Amino acid sequence: MVGTIDKSTKEGIPVVIIDSGADTENYVSFVATDNYAGGVLAAKRMGEVLQGKGKVAVIATIPGGASTLAREAGFEETLEKEFPDIKVVAKQFGMADYARSLQVTEDILTANPDLNGVFASNESSSVGASQAFKARGLAGKLPLVGFDASPALQDDLKAGVFDSLVVQNPYKMGYEGVKALADLWAGHKPPRRIDSGVALVKREDLAKPEVQQLLNPPLVF
């Protein structure tokens, strides 16, 4: 997207980047999740569930994906710093594909029968991991922390397949993106970086009004 962004800016068209970064400085605001912080939340939850000890695996997304690499780094570095007795013993990329994520999760579970937990770093890796867990009857027996909150993932959280999900706020991303342009046109300088927020949602949190607002915002068309 760099060429398009740079061309737009050169022609006087302001650009707001949402969700995934681009290697250019020619934008008004960048609105996105603090993905590293999301990985930190996942690690802290895993550390809590495992009481600071165990072996875990990471179902990563794709090499070179800035957002998901930040999540994985946040997870791994937090475990290393705060939970040194929890070791990441396996990590494979699902290549942003459901079937591939399922297969690598199956491979990791087979190769590591003494595994104590799994972290999946995006929607596709989370779906693949949950399918592997359901096929092996591991729901509720092995903690699975996922990332994102599609309807299928929410259903699996309700069913106990996931221990928890790290949830972004796409509604706020869109809202803040439009607001940044409106502020610019009103003569104000919007923030260069806008954090749209991230939260950890457990099964028992699903009925909370603030969680429902996050998962199912009241959209009006």
mmCIF file with all atom_site columns, C-alpha atoms in Angstrom:
data_model
loop_
_atom_site.group_PDB
_atom_site.id
_atom_site.type_symbol
_atom_site.label_atom_id
_atom_site.label_alt_id
_atom_site.label_comp_id
_atom_site.label_asym_id
_atom_site.label_entity_id
_atom_site.label_seq_id
_atom_site.pdbx_PDB_ins_code
_atom_site.Cartn_x
_atom_site.Cartn_y
_atom_site.Cartn_z
_atom_site.occupancy
_atom_site.B_iso_or_equiv
_atom_site.pdbx_formal_charge
_atom_site.auth_seq_id
_atom_site.auth_comp_id
_atom_site.auth_asym_id
_atom_site.auth_atom_id
_atom_site.pdbx_PDB_model_num
ATOM 1   C CA . MET A 1 1   ? 0.000   0.000   0.000  1.00 0.00 ? 1   MET A CA 1
ATOM 2   C CA . VAL A 1 2   ? 3.016   2.321   0.315  1.00 0.00 ? 2   VAL A CA 1
ATOM 3   C CA . GLY A 1 3   ? 2.878   3.533   -3.292 1.00 0.00 ? 3   GLY A CA 1
ATOM 4   C CA . THR A 1 4   ? -0.835  4.334   -3.077 1.00 0.00 ? 4   THR A CA 1
ATOM 5   C CA . ILE A 1 5   ? -0.468  6.119   0.254  1.00 0.00 ? 5   ILE A CA 1
ATOM 6   C CA . ASP A 1 6   ? 2.481   8.191   -0.942 1.00 0.00 ? 6   ASP A CA 1
ATOM 7   C CA . LYS A 1 7   ? 0.720   9.116   -4.192 1.00 0.00 ? 7   LYS A CA 1
ATOM 8   C CA . SER A 1 8   ? -2.436  10.176  -2.331 1.00 0.00 ? 8   SER A CA 1
ATOM 9   C CA . THR A 1 9   ? -0.457  12.368  0.057  1.00 0.00 ? 9   THR A CA 1
ATOM 10  C CA . LYS A 1 10  ? 1.476   13.929  -2.825 1.00 0.00 ? 10  LYS A CA 1
ATOM 11  C CA . GLU A 1 11  ? -1.821  14.846  -4.478 1.00 0.00 ? 11  GLU A CA 1
ATOM 12  C CA . GLY A 1 12  ? -3.079  16.497  -1.283 1.00 0.00 ? 12  GLY A CA 1
ATOM 13  C CA . ILE A 1 13  ? -5.393  13.713  -0.179 1.00 0.00 ? 13  ILE A CA 1
ATOM 14  C CA . PRO A 1 14  ? -4.977  13.016  3.557  1.00 0.00 ? 14  PRO A CA 1
ATOM 15  C CA . VAL A 1 15  ? -4.611  9.360   4.525  1.00 0.00 ? 15  VAL A CA 1
ATOM 16  C CA . VAL A 1 16  ? -5.488  7.623   7.773  1.00 0.00 ? 16  VAL A CA 1
ATOM 17  C CA . ILE A 1 17  ? -4.103  4.095   8.145  1.00 0.00 ? 17  ILE A CA 1
ATOM 18  C CA . ILE A 1 18  ? -6.208  1.606   10.073 1.00 0.00 ? 18  ILE A CA 1
ATOM 19  C CA . ASP A 1 19  ? -5.198  -1.691  11.716 1.00 0.00 ? 19  ASP A CA 1
ATOM 20  C CA . SER A 1 20  ? -2.079  -2.726  9.760  1.00 0.00 ? 20  SER A CA 1
ATOM 21  C CA . GLY A 1 21  ? 0.924   -0.442  9.441  1.00 0.00 ? 21  GLY A CA 1
ATOM 22  C CA . ALA A 1 22  ? 2.651   0.568   6.217  1.00 0.00 ? 22  ALA A CA 1
ATOM 23  C CA . ASP A 1 23  ? 6.315   1.459   5.765  1.00 0.00 ? 23  ASP A CA 1
ATOM 24  C CA . THR A 1 24  ? 5.787   5.150   5.065  1.00 0.00 ? 24  THR A CA 1
ATOM 25  C CA . GLU A 1 25  ? 5.560   8.397   7.023  1.00 0.00 ? 25  GLU A CA 1
ATOM 26  C CA . ASN A 1 26  ? 2.996   9.964   4.662  1.00 0.00 ? 26  ASN A CA 1
ATOM 27  C CA . TYR A 1 27  ? -0.146  9.646   6.750  1.00 0.00 ? 27  TYR A CA 1
ATOM 28  C CA . VAL A 1 28  ? -2.192  11.764  9.129  1.00 0.00 ? 28  VAL A CA 1
ATOM 29  C CA . SER A 1 29  ? -2.898  9.136   11.794 1.00 0.00 ? 29  SER A CA 1
ATOM 30  C CA . PHE A 1 30  ? -2.354  5.432   12.329 1.00 0.00 ? 30  PHE A CA 1
ATOM 31  C CA . VAL A 1 31  ? -5.254  3.824   14.213 1.00 0.00 ? 31  VAL A CA 1
ATOM 32  C CA . ALA A 1 32  ? -4.610  0.318   15.470 1.00 0.00 ? 32  ALA A CA 1
ATOM 33  C CA . THR A 1 33  ? -4.473  -2.164  18.307 1.00 0.00 ? 33  THR A CA 1
ATOM 34  C CA . ASP A 1 34  ? -1.351  -2.177  20.439 1.00 0.00 ? 34  ASP A CA 1
ATOM 35  C CA . ASN A 1 35  ? -0.594  -5.698  19.278 1.00 0.00 ? 35  ASN A CA 1
ATOM 36  C CA . TYR A 1 36  ? 2.381   -6.166  21.567 1.00 0.00 ? 36  TYR A CA 1
ATOM 37  C CA . ALA A 1 37  ? 0.120   -5.315  24.521 1.00 0.00 ? 37  ALA A CA 1
ATOM 38  C CA . GLY A 1 38  ? -2.329  -7.951  23.275 1.00 0.00 ? 38  GLY A CA 1
ATOM 39  C CA . GLY A 1 39  ? 0.422   -10.558 23.406 1.00 0.00 ? 39  GLY A CA 1
ATOM 40  C CA . VAL A 1 40  ? 1.298   -9.411  26.919 1.00 0.00 ? 40  VAL A CA 1
ATOM 41  C CA . LEU A 1 41  ? -2.326  -9.946  28.026 1.00 0.00 ? 41  LEU A CA 1
ATOM 42  C CA . ALA A 1 42  ? -2.281  -13.460 26.576 1.00 0.00 ? 42  ALA A CA 1
ATOM 43  C CA . ALA A 1 43  ? 0.979   -14.296 28.368 1.00 0.00 ? 43  ALA A CA 1
ATOM 44  C CA . LYS A 1 44  ? -0.267  -12.981 31.709 1.00 0.00 ? 44  LYS A CA 1
ATOM 45  C CA . ARG A 1 45  ? -3.423  -15.059 31.394 1.00 0.00 ? 45  ARG A CA 1
ATOM 46  C CA . MET A 1 46  ? -1.422  -18.163 30.480 1.00 0.00 ? 46  MET A CA 1
ATOM 47  C CA . GLY A 1 47  ? 0.895   -17.547 33.423 1.00 0.00 ? 47  GLY A CA 1
ATOM 48  C CA . GLU A 1 48  ? -2.097  -17.245 35.741 1.00 0.00 ? 48  GLU A CA 1
ATOM 49  C CA . VAL A 1 49  ? -3.788  -20.409 34.497 1.00 0.00 ? 49  VAL A CA 1
ATOM 50  C CA . LEU A 1 50  ? -0.592  -22.483 34.616 1.00 0.00 ? 50  LEU A CA 1
ATOM 51  C CA . GLN A 1 51  ? 0.451   -20.986 37.961 1.00 0.00 ? 51  GLN A CA 1
ATOM 52  C CA . GLY A 1 52  ? 3.797   -19.977 36.511 1.00 0.00 ? 52  GLY A CA 1
ATOM 53  C CA . LYS A 1 53  ? 5.008   -23.389 35.323 1.00 0.00 ? 53  LYS A CA 1
ATOM 54  C CA . GLY A 1 54  ? 4.675   -25.493 32.203 1.00 0.00 ? 54  GLY A CA 1
ATOM 55  C CA . LYS A 1 55  ? 5.301   -25.990 28.506 1.00 0.00 ? 55  LYS A CA 1
ATOM 56  C CA . VAL A 1 56  ? 3.385   -24.009 25.890 1.00 0.00 ? 56  VAL A CA 1
ATOM 57  C CA . ALA A 1 57  ? 3.168   -23.721 22.120 1.00 0.00 ? 57  ALA A CA 1
ATOM 58  C CA . VAL A 1 58  ? 2.486   -20.800 19.799 1.00 0.00 ? 58  VAL A CA 1
ATOM 59  C CA . ILE A 1 59  ? 0.356   -21.168 16.680 1.00 0.00 ? 59  ILE A CA 1
ATOM 60  C CA . ALA A 1 60  ? 1.809   -18.179 14.852 1.00 0.00 ? 60  ALA A CA 1
ATOM 61  C CA . THR A 1 61  ? 0.310   -16.511 11.801 1.00 0.00 ? 61  THR A CA 1
ATOM 62  C CA . ILE A 1 62  ? 2.712   -15.596 8.992  1.00 0.00 ? 62  ILE A CA 1
ATOM 63  C CA . PRO A 1 63  ? 6.366   -14.542 8.737  1.00 0.00 ? 63  PRO A CA 1
ATOM 64  C CA . GLY A 1 64  ? 6.689   -10.800 8.176  1.00 0.00 ? 64  GLY A CA 1
ATOM 65  C CA . GLY A 1 65  ? 3.193   -9.897  9.394  1.00 0.00 ? 65  GLY A CA 1
ATOM 66  C CA . ALA A 1 66  ? 3.887   -6.854  11.573 1.00 0.00 ? 66  ALA A CA 1
ATOM 67  C CA . SER A 1 67  ? 0.707   -7.064  13.671 1.00 0.00 ? 67  SER A CA 1
ATOM 68  C CA . THR A 1 68  ? 0.885   -10.750 14.494 1.00 0.00 ? 68  THR A CA 1
ATOM 69  C CA . LEU A 1 69  ? 4.654   -10.779 14.983 1.00 0.00 ? 69  LEU A CA 1
ATOM 70  C CA . ALA A 1 70  ? 4.165   -8.065  17.613 1.00 0.00 ? 70  ALA A CA 1
ATOM 71  C CA . ARG A 1 71  ? 1.540   -10.206 19.367 1.00 0.00 ? 71  ARG A CA 1
ATOM 72  C CA . GLU A 1 72  ? 3.823   -13.224 19.361 1.00 0.00 ? 72  GLU A CA 1
ATOM 73  C CA . ALA A 1 73  ? 6.752   -11.148 20.636 1.00 0.00 ? 73  ALA A CA 1
ATOM 74  C CA . GLY A 1 74  ? 4.610   -9.697  23.427 1.00 0.00 ? 74  GLY A CA 1
ATOM 75  C CA . PHE A 1 75  ? 3.573   -13.206 24.452 1.00 0.00 ? 75  PHE A CA 1
ATOM 76  C CA . GLU A 1 76  ? 7.016   -14.789 24.335 1.00 0.00 ? 76  GLU A CA 1
ATOM 77  C CA . GLU A 1 77  ? 8.927   -11.913 25.912 1.00 0.00 ? 77  GLU A CA 1
ATOM 78  C CA . THR A 1 78  ? 6.433   -11.550 28.761 1.00 0.00 ? 78  THR A CA 1
ATOM 79  C CA . LEU A 1 79  ? 6.666   -15.240 29.568 1.00 0.00 ? 79  LEU A CA 1
ATOM 80  C CA . GLU A 1 80  ? 10.451  -14.994 29.553 1.00 0.00 ? 80  GLU A CA 1
ATOM 81  C CA . LYS A 1 81  ? 10.476  -11.969 31.874 1.00 0.00 ? 81  LYS A CA 1
ATOM 82  C CA . GLU A 1 82  ? 7.586   -12.680 34.226 1.00 0.00 ? 82  GLU A CA 1
ATOM 83  C CA . PHE A 1 83  ? 7.101   -16.459 34.051 1.00 0.00 ? 83  PHE A CA 1
ATOM 84  C CA . PRO A 1 84  ? 10.569  -17.959 33.464 1.00 0.00 ? 84  PRO A CA 1
ATOM 85  C CA . ASP A 1 85  ? 9.338   -21.451 34.369 1.00 0.00 ? 85  ASP A CA 1
ATOM 86  C CA . ILE A 1 86  ? 6.918   -21.454 31.446 1.00 0.00 ? 86  ILE A CA 1
ATOM 87  C CA . LYS A 1 87  ? 8.782   -22.455 28.296 1.00 0.00 ? 87  LYS A CA 1
ATOM 88  C CA . VAL A 1 88  ? 7.713   -22.061 24.670 1.00 0.00 ? 88  VAL A CA 1
ATOM 89  C CA . VAL A 1 89  ? 8.642   -25.505 23.350 1.00 0.00 ? 89  VAL A CA 1
ATOM 90  C CA . ALA A 1 90  ? 7.038   -25.262 19.893 1.00 0.00 ? 90  ALA A CA 1
ATOM 91  C CA . LYS A 1 91  ? 6.092   -22.538 17.421 1.00 0.00 ? 91  LYS A CA 1
ATOM 92  C CA . GLN A 1 92  ? 4.784   -22.977 13.895 1.00 0.00 ? 92  GLN A CA 1
ATOM 93  C CA . PHE A 1 93  ? 3.167   -20.652 11.360 1.00 0.00 ? 93  PHE A CA 1
ATOM 94  C CA . GLY A 1 94  ? -0.353  -21.407 10.184 1.00 0.00 ? 94  GLY A CA 1
ATOM 95  C CA . MET A 1 95  ? 0.190   -19.056 7.211  1.00 0.00 ? 95  MET A CA 1
ATOM 96  C CA . ALA A 1 96  ? -3.141  -17.253 7.853  1.00 0.00 ? 96  ALA A CA 1
ATOM 97  C CA . ASP A 1 97  ? -4.965  -20.373 6.675  1.00 0.00 ? 97  ASP A CA 1
ATOM 98  C CA . TYR A 1 98  ? -7.521  -22.376 8.655  1.00 0.00 ? 98  TYR A CA 1
ATOM 99  C CA . ALA A 1 99  ? -6.495  -25.801 7.343  1.00 0.00 ? 99  ALA A CA 1
ATOM 100 C CA . ARG A 1 100 ? -2.786  -25.106 7.743  1.00 0.00 ? 100 ARG A CA 1
ATOM 101 C CA . SER A 1 101 ? -3.326  -23.816 11.293 1.00 0.00 ? 101 SER A CA 1
ATOM 102 C CA . LEU A 1 102 ? -5.280  -26.966 12.116 1.00 0.00 ? 102 LEU A CA 1
ATOM 103 C CA . GLN A 1 103 ? -2.495  -29.141 10.740 1.00 0.00 ? 103 GLN A CA 1
ATOM 104 C CA . VAL A 1 104 ? 0.351   -27.404 12.591 1.00 0.00 ? 104 VAL A CA 1
ATOM 105 C CA . THR A 1 105 ? -1.640  -27.558 15.831 1.00 0.00 ? 105 THR A CA 1
ATOM 106 C CA . GLU A 1 106 ? -2.171  -31.284 15.307 1.00 0.00 ? 106 GLU A CA 1
ATOM 107 C CA . ASP A 1 107 ? 1.546   -31.730 14.611 1.00 0.00 ? 107 ASP A CA 1
ATOM 108 C CA . ILE A 1 108 ? 2.545   -29.831 17.739 1.00 0.00 ? 108 ILE A CA 1
ATOM 109 C CA . LEU A 1 109 ? 0.083   -31.724 19.963 1.00 0.00 ? 109 LEU A CA 1
ATOM 110 C CA . THR A 1 110 ? 1.359   -35.042 18.603 1.00 0.00 ? 110 THR A CA 1
ATOM 111 C CA . ALA A 1 111 ? 5.018   -34.119 19.088 1.00 0.00 ? 111 ALA A CA 1
ATOM 112 C CA . ASN A 1 112 ? 4.444   -32.666 22.567 1.00 0.00 ? 112 ASN A CA 1
ATOM 113 C CA . PRO A 1 113 ? 2.092   -34.916 24.553 1.00 0.00 ? 113 PRO A CA 1
ATOM 114 C CA . ASP A 1 114 ? 3.114   -33.156 27.785 1.00 0.00 ? 114 ASP A CA 1
ATOM 115 C CA . LEU A 1 115 ? 2.102   -29.706 26.530 1.00 0.00 ? 115 LEU A CA 1
ATOM 116 C CA . ASN A 1 116 ? 0.375   -27.482 29.101 1.00 0.00 ? 116 ASN A CA 1
ATOM 117 C CA . GLY A 1 117 ? -1.059  -24.655 26.981 1.00 0.00 ? 117 GLY A CA 1
ATOM 118 C CA . VAL A 1 118 ? -1.412  -23.098 23.505 1.00 0.00 ? 118 VAL A CA 1
ATOM 119 C CA . PHE A 1 119 ? -1.531  -19.499 22.283 1.00 0.00 ? 119 PHE A CA 1
ATOM 120 C CA . ALA A 1 120 ? -2.907  -18.709 18.800 1.00 0.00 ? 120 ALA A CA 1
ATOM 121 C CA . SER A 1 121 ? -2.052  -15.244 17.510 1.00 0.00 ? 121 SER A CA 1
ATOM 122 C CA . ASN A 1 122 ? -4.878  -14.364 15.095 1.00 0.00 ? 122 ASN A CA 1
ATOM 123 C CA . GLU A 1 123 ? -8.334  -15.416 13.914 1.00 0.00 ? 123 GLU A CA 1
ATOM 124 C CA . SER A 1 124 ? -7.247  -18.091 11.446 1.00 0.00 ? 124 SER A CA 1
ATOM 125 C CA . SER A 1 125 ? -4.708  -19.655 13.808 1.00 0.00 ? 125 SER A CA 1
ATOM 126 C CA . SER A 1 126 ? -7.285  -19.564 16.613 1.00 0.00 ? 126 SER A CA 1
ATOM 127 C CA . VAL A 1 127 ? -9.910  -21.304 14.449 1.00 0.00 ? 127 VAL A CA 1
ATOM 128 C CA . GLY A 1 128 ? -7.416  -23.959 13.367 1.00 0.00 ? 128 GLY A CA 1
ATOM 129 C CA . ALA A 1 129 ? -6.246  -24.553 16.928 1.00 0.00 ? 129 ALA A CA 1
ATOM 130 C CA . SER A 1 130 ? -9.822  -24.806 18.227 1.00 0.00 ? 130 SER A CA 1
ATOM 131 C CA . GLN A 1 131 ? -10.680 -27.372 15.548 1.00 0.00 ? 131 GLN A CA 1
ATOM 132 C CA . ALA A 1 132 ? -7.690  -29.473 16.605 1.00 0.00 ? 132 ALA A CA 1
ATOM 133 C CA . PHE A 1 133 ? -8.709  -29.198 20.262 1.00 0.00 ? 133 PHE A CA 1
ATOM 134 C CA . LYS A 1 134 ? -12.279 -30.267 19.505 1.00 0.00 ? 134 LYS A CA 1
ATOM 135 C CA . ALA A 1 135 ? -11.113 -33.202 17.384 1.00 0.00 ? 135 ALA A CA 1
ATOM 136 C CA . ARG A 1 136 ? -8.902  -34.426 20.237 1.00 0.00 ? 136 ARG A CA 1
ATOM 137 C CA . GLY A 1 137 ? -11.383 -33.783 23.023 1.00 0.00 ? 137 GLY A CA 1
ATOM 138 C CA . LEU A 1 138 ? -9.104  -31.241 24.693 1.00 0.00 ? 138 LEU A CA 1
ATOM 139 C CA . ALA A 1 139 ? -11.725 -28.572 25.353 1.00 0.00 ? 139 ALA A CA 1
ATOM 140 C CA . GLY A 1 140 ? -11.436 -27.543 28.992 1.00 0.00 ? 140 GLY A CA 1
ATOM 141 C CA . LYS A 1 141 ? -8.484  -29.878 29.554 1.00 0.00 ? 141 LYS A CA 1
ATOM 142 C CA . LEU A 1 142 ? -5.694  -27.801 28.006 1.00 0.00 ? 142 LEU A CA 1
ATOM 143 C CA . PRO A 1 143 ? -5.817  -23.989 28.151 1.00 0.00 ? 143 PRO A CA 1
ATOM 144 C CA . LEU A 1 144 ? -6.098  -22.372 24.723 1.00 0.00 ? 144 LEU A CA 1
ATOM 145 C CA . VAL A 1 145 ? -5.755  -18.590 24.513 1.00 0.00 ? 145 VAL A CA 1
ATOM 146 C CA . GLY A 1 146 ? -6.825  -17.168 21.164 1.00 0.00 ? 146 GLY A CA 1
ATOM 147 C CA . PHE A 1 147 ? -6.772  -13.791 19.450 1.00 0.00 ? 147 PHE A CA 1
ATOM 148 C CA . ASP A 1 148 ? -9.759  -12.027 17.809 1.00 0.00 ? 148 ASP A CA 1
ATOM 149 C CA . ALA A 1 149 ? -13.484 -12.584 18.276 1.00 0.00 ? 149 ALA A CA 1
ATOM 150 C CA . SER A 1 150 ? -15.311 -13.803 15.185 1.00 0.00 ? 150 SER A CA 1
ATOM 151 C CA . PRO A 1 151 ? -18.728 -15.407 15.858 1.00 0.00 ? 151 PRO A CA 1
ATOM 152 C CA . ALA A 1 152 ? -17.176 -18.883 15.595 1.00 0.00 ? 152 ALA A CA 1
ATOM 153 C CA . LEU A 1 153 ? -14.509 -18.013 18.162 1.00 0.00 ? 153 LEU A CA 1
ATOM 154 C CA . GLN A 1 154 ? -17.118 -16.541 20.506 1.00 0.00 ? 154 GLN A CA 1
ATOM 155 C CA . ASP A 1 155 ? -19.121 -19.758 20.230 1.00 0.00 ? 155 ASP A CA 1
ATOM 156 C CA . ASP A 1 156 ? -16.036 -21.803 21.081 1.00 0.00 ? 156 ASP A CA 1
ATOM 157 C CA . LEU A 1 157 ? -15.319 -19.556 24.052 1.00 0.00 ? 157 LEU A CA 1
ATOM 158 C CA . LYS A 1 158 ? -18.874 -20.144 25.311 1.00 0.00 ? 158 LYS A CA 1
ATOM 159 C CA . ALA A 1 159 ? -18.389 -23.892 24.804 1.00 0.00 ? 159 ALA A CA 1
ATOM 160 C CA . GLY A 1 160 ? -15.176 -23.893 26.821 1.00 0.00 ? 160 GLY A CA 1
ATOM 161 C CA . VAL A 1 161 ? -12.817 -24.704 23.949 1.00 0.00 ? 161 VAL A CA 1
ATOM 162 C CA . PHE A 1 162 ? -10.957 -21.464 24.635 1.00 0.00 ? 162 PHE A CA 1
ATOM 163 C CA . ASP A 1 163 ? -9.844  -20.386 28.061 1.00 0.00 ? 163 ASP A CA 1
ATOM 164 C CA . SER A 1 164 ? -9.938  -16.797 26.828 1.00 0.00 ? 164 SER A CA 1
ATOM 165 C CA . LEU A 1 165 ? -9.710  -14.541 23.781 1.00 0.00 ? 165 LEU A CA 1
ATOM 166 C CA . VAL A 1 166 ? -7.697  -11.375 23.277 1.00 0.00 ? 166 VAL A CA 1
ATOM 167 C CA . VAL A 1 167 ? -10.167 -9.025  21.602 1.00 0.00 ? 167 VAL A CA 1
ATOM 168 C CA . GLN A 1 168 ? -9.577  -5.962  19.452 1.00 0.00 ? 168 GLN A CA 1
ATOM 169 C CA . ASN A 1 169 ? -11.990 -3.070  18.900 1.00 0.00 ? 169 ASN A CA 1
ATOM 170 C CA . PRO A 1 170 ? -12.562 -2.717  15.136 1.00 0.00 ? 170 PRO A CA 1
ATOM 171 C CA . TYR A 1 171 ? -15.564 -0.424  15.692 1.00 0.00 ? 171 TYR A CA 1
ATOM 172 C CA . LYS A 1 172 ? -13.348 2.054   17.522 1.00 0.00 ? 172 LYS A CA 1
ATOM 173 C CA . MET A 1 173 ? -10.712 1.778   14.785 1.00 0.00 ? 173 MET A CA 1
ATOM 174 C CA . GLY A 1 174 ? -13.222 2.936   12.188 1.00 0.00 ? 174 GLY A CA 1
ATOM 175 C CA . TYR A 1 175 ? -14.682 5.614   14.452 1.00 0.00 ? 175 TYR A CA 1
ATOM 176 C CA . GLU A 1 176 ? -11.298 7.085   15.361 1.00 0.00 ? 176 GLU A CA 1
ATOM 177 C CA . GLY A 1 177 ? -10.168 6.937   11.732 1.00 0.00 ? 177 GLY A CA 1
ATOM 178 C CA . VAL A 1 178 ? -13.077 9.086   10.573 1.00 0.00 ? 178 VAL A CA 1
ATOM 179 C CA . LYS A 1 179 ? -12.712 11.377  13.579 1.00 0.00 ? 179 LYS A CA 1
ATOM 180 C CA . ALA A 1 180 ? -9.037  11.980  12.762 1.00 0.00 ? 180 ALA A CA 1
ATOM 181 C CA . LEU A 1 181 ? -10.001 13.233  9.293  1.00 0.00 ? 181 LEU A CA 1
ATOM 182 C CA . ALA A 1 182 ? -12.831 15.345  10.704 1.00 0.00 ? 182 ALA A CA 1
ATOM 183 C CA . ASP A 1 183 ? -10.426 16.918  13.200 1.00 0.00 ? 183 ASP A CA 1
ATOM 184 C CA . LEU A 1 184 ? -7.943  17.630  10.417 1.00 0.00 ? 184 LEU A CA 1
ATOM 185 C CA . TRP A 1 185 ? -10.578 19.351  8.294  1.00 0.00 ? 185 TRP A CA 1
ATOM 186 C CA . ALA A 1 186 ? -11.688 21.365  11.332 1.00 0.00 ? 186 ALA A CA 1
ATOM 187 C CA . GLY A 1 187 ? -8.169  22.758  11.638 1.00 0.00 ? 187 GLY A CA 1
ATOM 188 C CA . HIS A 1 188 ? -6.941  20.538  14.456 1.00 0.00 ? 188 HIS A CA 1
ATOM 189 C CA . LYS A 1 189 ? -3.943  18.225  14.395 1.00 0.00 ? 189 LYS A CA 1
ATOM 190 C CA . PRO A 1 190 ? -5.051  14.655  15.236 1.00 0.00 ? 190 PRO A CA 1
ATOM 191 C CA . PRO A 1 191 ? -2.711  12.322  17.142 1.00 0.00 ? 191 PRO A CA 1
ATOM 192 C CA . ARG A 1 192 ? -0.126  10.610  14.990 1.00 0.00 ? 192 ARG A CA 1
ATOM 193 C CA . ARG A 1 193 ? -0.795  7.250   16.691 1.00 0.00 ? 193 ARG A CA 1
ATOM 194 C CA . ILE A 1 194 ? -4.182  6.258   18.100 1.00 0.00 ? 194 ILE A CA 1
ATOM 195 C CA . ASP A 1 195 ? -4.466  3.087   20.184 1.00 0.00 ? 195 ASP A CA 1
ATOM 196 C CA . SER A 1 196 ? -7.892  1.509   19.661 1.00 0.00 ? 196 SER A CA 1
ATOM 197 C CA . GLY A 1 197 ? -7.552  -0.729  22.708 1.00 0.00 ? 197 GLY A CA 1
ATOM 198 C CA . VAL A 1 198 ? -7.355  -4.437  23.441 1.00 0.00 ? 198 VAL A CA 1
ATOM 199 C CA . ALA A 1 199 ? -8.973  -6.618  26.116 1.00 0.00 ? 199 ALA A CA 1
ATOM 200 C CA . LEU A 1 200 ? -8.845  -10.158 27.440 1.00 0.00 ? 200 LEU A CA 1
ATOM 201 C CA . VAL A 1 201 ? -12.261 -11.832 27.519 1.00 0.00 ? 201 VAL A CA 1
ATOM 202 C CA . LYS A 1 202 ? -12.917 -14.995 29.528 1.00 0.00 ? 202 LYS A CA 1
ATOM 203 C CA . ARG A 1 203 ? -16.005 -17.188 29.324 1.00 0.00 ? 203 ARG A CA 1
ATOM 204 C CA . GLU A 1 204 ? -17.479 -15.693 32.477 1.00 0.00 ? 204 GLU A CA 1
ATOM 205 C CA . ASP A 1 205 ? -17.056 -12.182 31.032 1.00 0.00 ? 205 ASP A CA 1
ATOM 206 C CA . LEU A 1 206 ? -19.338 -12.721 28.039 1.00 0.00 ? 206 LEU A CA 1
ATOM 207 C CA . ALA A 1 207 ? -22.501 -11.524 29.734 1.00 0.00 ? 207 ALA A CA 1
ATOM 208 C CA . LYS A 1 208 ? -20.965 -8.262  30.939 1.00 0.00 ? 208 LYS A CA 1
ATOM 209 C CA . PRO A 1 209 ? -22.496 -5.217  29.186 1.00 0.00 ? 209 PRO A CA 1
ATOM 210 C CA . GLU A 1 210 ? -19.105 -3.686  28.381 1.00 0.00 ? 210 GLU A CA 1
ATOM 211 C CA . VAL A 1 211 ? -17.951 -6.940  26.770 1.00 0.00 ? 211 VAL A CA 1
ATOM 212 C CA . GLN A 1 212 ? -21.145 -7.252  24.727 1.00 0.00 ? 212 GLN A CA 1
ATOM 213 C CA . GLN A 1 213 ? -20.647 -3.644  23.609 1.00 0.00 ? 213 GLN A CA 1
ATOM 214 C CA . LEU A 1 214 ? -17.148 -4.573  22.444 1.00 0.00 ? 214 LEU A CA 1
ATOM 215 C CA . LEU A 1 215 ? -18.135 -7.822  20.720 1.00 0.00 ? 215 LEU A CA 1
ATOM 216 C CA . ASN A 1 216 ? -21.438 -6.650  19.248 1.00 0.00 ? 216 ASN A CA 1
ATOM 217 C CA . PRO A 1 217 ? -21.420 -2.855  18.852 1.00 0.00 ? 217 PRO A CA 1
ATOM 218 C CA . PRO A 1 218 ? -24.775 -1.268  17.969 1.00 0.00 ? 218 PRO A CA 1
ATOM 219 C CA . LEU A 1 219 ? -24.297 -0.652  14.253 1.00 0.00 ? 219 LEU A CA 1
ATOM 220 C CA . VAL A 1 220 ? -26.752 1.671   12.528 1.00 0.00 ? 220 VAL A CA 1
ATOM 221 C CA . PHE A 1 221 ? -26.968 1.844   8.721  1.00 0.00 ? 221 PHE A CA 1
#
